[in-house]
Rosetta silent file (secondary structure, phi, psi, omega in degrees, C-alpha in Angstrom):
SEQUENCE: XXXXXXXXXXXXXXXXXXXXXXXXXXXXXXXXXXXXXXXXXXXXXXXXXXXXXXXXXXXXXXXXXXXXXXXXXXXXXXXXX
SCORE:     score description
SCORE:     0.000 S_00000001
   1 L     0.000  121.139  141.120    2.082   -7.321   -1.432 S_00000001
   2 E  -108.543  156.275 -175.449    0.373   -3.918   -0.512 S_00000001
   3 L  -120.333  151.180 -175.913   -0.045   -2.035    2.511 S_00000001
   4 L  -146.868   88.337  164.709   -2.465    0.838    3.011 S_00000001
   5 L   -66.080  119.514 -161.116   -1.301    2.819    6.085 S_00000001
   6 L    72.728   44.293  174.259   -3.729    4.862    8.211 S_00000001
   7 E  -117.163  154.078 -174.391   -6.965    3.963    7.019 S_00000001
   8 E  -146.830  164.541  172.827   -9.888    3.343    9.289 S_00000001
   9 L    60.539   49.052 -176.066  -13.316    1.851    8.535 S_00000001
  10 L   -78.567   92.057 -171.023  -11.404   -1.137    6.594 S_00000001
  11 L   -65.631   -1.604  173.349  -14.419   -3.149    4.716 S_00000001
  12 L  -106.166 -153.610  170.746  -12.060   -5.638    3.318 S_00000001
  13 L  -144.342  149.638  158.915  -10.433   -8.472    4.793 S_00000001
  14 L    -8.921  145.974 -161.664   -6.871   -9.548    4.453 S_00000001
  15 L     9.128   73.585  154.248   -5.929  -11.459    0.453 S_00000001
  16 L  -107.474  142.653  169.033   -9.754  -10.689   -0.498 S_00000001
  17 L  -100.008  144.368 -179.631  -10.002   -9.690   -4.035 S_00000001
  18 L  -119.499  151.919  166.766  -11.208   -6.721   -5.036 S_00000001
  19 L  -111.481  165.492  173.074  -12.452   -4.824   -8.126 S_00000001
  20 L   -42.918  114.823 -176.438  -11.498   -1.528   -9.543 S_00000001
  21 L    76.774   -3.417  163.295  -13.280    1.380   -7.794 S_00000001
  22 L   -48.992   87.429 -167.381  -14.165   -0.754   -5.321 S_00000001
  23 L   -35.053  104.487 -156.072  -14.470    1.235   -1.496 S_00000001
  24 L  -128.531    1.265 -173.459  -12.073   -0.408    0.735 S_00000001
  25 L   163.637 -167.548 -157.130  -11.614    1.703    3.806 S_00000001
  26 E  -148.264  128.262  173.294  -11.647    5.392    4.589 S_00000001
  27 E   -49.947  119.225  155.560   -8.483    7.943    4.664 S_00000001
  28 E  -125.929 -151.300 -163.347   -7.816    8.545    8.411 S_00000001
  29 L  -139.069   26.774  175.095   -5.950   10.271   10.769 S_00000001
  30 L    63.181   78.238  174.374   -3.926    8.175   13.279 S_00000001
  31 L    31.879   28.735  160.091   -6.551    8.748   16.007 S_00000001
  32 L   100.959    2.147  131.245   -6.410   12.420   15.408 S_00000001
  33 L   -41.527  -16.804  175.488   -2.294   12.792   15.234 S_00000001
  34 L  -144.452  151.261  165.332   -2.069   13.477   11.770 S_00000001
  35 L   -40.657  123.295 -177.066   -3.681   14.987    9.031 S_00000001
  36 L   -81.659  142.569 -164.395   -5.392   12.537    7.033 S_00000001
  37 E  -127.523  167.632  138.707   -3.312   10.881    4.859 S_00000001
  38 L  -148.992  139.337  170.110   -2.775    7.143    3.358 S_00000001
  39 L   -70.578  131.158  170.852    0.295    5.319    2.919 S_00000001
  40 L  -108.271   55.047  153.892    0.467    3.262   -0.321 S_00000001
  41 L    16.907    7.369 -159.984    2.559    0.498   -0.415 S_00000001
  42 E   -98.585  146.513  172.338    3.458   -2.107   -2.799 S_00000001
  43 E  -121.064  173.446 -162.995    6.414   -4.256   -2.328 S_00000001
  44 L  -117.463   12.272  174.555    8.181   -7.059   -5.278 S_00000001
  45 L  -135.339 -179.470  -70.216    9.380   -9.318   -1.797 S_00000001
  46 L  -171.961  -19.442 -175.353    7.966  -11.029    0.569 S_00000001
  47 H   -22.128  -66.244  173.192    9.258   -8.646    3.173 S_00000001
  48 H   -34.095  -47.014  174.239    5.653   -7.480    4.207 S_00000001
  49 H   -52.573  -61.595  154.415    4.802  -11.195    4.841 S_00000001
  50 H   -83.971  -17.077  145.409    6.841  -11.382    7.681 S_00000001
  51 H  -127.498   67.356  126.014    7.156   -8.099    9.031 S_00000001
  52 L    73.918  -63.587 -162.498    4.099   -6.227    8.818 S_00000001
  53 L  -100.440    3.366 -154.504    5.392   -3.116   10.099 S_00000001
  54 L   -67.331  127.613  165.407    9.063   -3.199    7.900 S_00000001
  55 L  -161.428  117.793 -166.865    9.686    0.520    6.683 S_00000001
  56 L   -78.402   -0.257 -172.143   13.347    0.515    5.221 S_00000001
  57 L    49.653 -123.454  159.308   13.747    4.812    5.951 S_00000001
  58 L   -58.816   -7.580 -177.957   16.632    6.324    4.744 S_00000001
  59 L   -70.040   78.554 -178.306   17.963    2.751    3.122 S_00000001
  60 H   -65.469  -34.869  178.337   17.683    3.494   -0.377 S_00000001
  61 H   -66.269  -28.302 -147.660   19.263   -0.026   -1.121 S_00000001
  62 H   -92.137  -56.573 -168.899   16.923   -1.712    1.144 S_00000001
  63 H   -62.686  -73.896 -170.856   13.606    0.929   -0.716 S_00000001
  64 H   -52.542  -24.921  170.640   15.201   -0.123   -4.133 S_00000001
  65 H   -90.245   -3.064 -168.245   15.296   -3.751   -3.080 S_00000001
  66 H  -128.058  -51.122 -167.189   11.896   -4.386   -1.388 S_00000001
  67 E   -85.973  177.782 -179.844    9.458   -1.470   -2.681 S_00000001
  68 L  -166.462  157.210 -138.124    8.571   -0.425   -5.850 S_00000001
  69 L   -83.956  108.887  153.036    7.196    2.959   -7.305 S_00000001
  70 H   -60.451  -48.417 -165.528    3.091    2.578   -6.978 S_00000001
  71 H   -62.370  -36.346  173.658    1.793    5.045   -9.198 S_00000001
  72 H   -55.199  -39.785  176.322    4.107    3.294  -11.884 S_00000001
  73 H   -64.723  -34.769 -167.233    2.853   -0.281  -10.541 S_00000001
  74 H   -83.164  -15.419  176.719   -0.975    0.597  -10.400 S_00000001
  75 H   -78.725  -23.510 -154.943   -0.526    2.020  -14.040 S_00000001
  76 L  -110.921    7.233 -160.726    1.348   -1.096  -15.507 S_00000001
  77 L  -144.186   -8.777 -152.987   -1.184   -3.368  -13.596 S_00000001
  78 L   -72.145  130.055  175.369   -4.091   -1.644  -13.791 S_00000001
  79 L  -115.487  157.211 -113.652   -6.768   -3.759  -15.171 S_00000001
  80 L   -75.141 -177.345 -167.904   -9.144   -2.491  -18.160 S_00000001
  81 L   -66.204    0.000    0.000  -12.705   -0.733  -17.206 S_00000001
């Protein structure tokens, strides 16, 4: 599962497949509270599936058991031009 936190003007729809370079939304800015940013997500459990909103904080066993390093995932995954 990934999550893409703080995005606005989301053109995809939930499990839709996508290609590579594909537009999928727009960085935003929590209705004007934060700079814009986006959170990037991926998790190896299931976690997401049932709670949506799940952010483990300070739990490093809980971040080492549910998340996993994106830029290392989207590089090992990535698929070819």
């Amino acid at each position: 599962y990934t999550r893409y936190g703080h995005m606005q003007n989301v053109r995809v729809n939930v499990g839709e497949r996508v290609r590579r370079g594909q537009q999928i939304g727009e960085i935003g800015n929590g209705g004007g509270r934060y700079v814009p940013h986006l959170h990037y997500d991926v998790v190896q459990t299931a976690v997401l599936e049932t709670s949506p909103g799940d952010w483990p904080g300070m739990n490093l066993n809980r971040l080492l058991r549910d998340y996993v390093d994106p830029l290392r995932f989207t590089r090992e995954n990535r698929p070819p031009r």
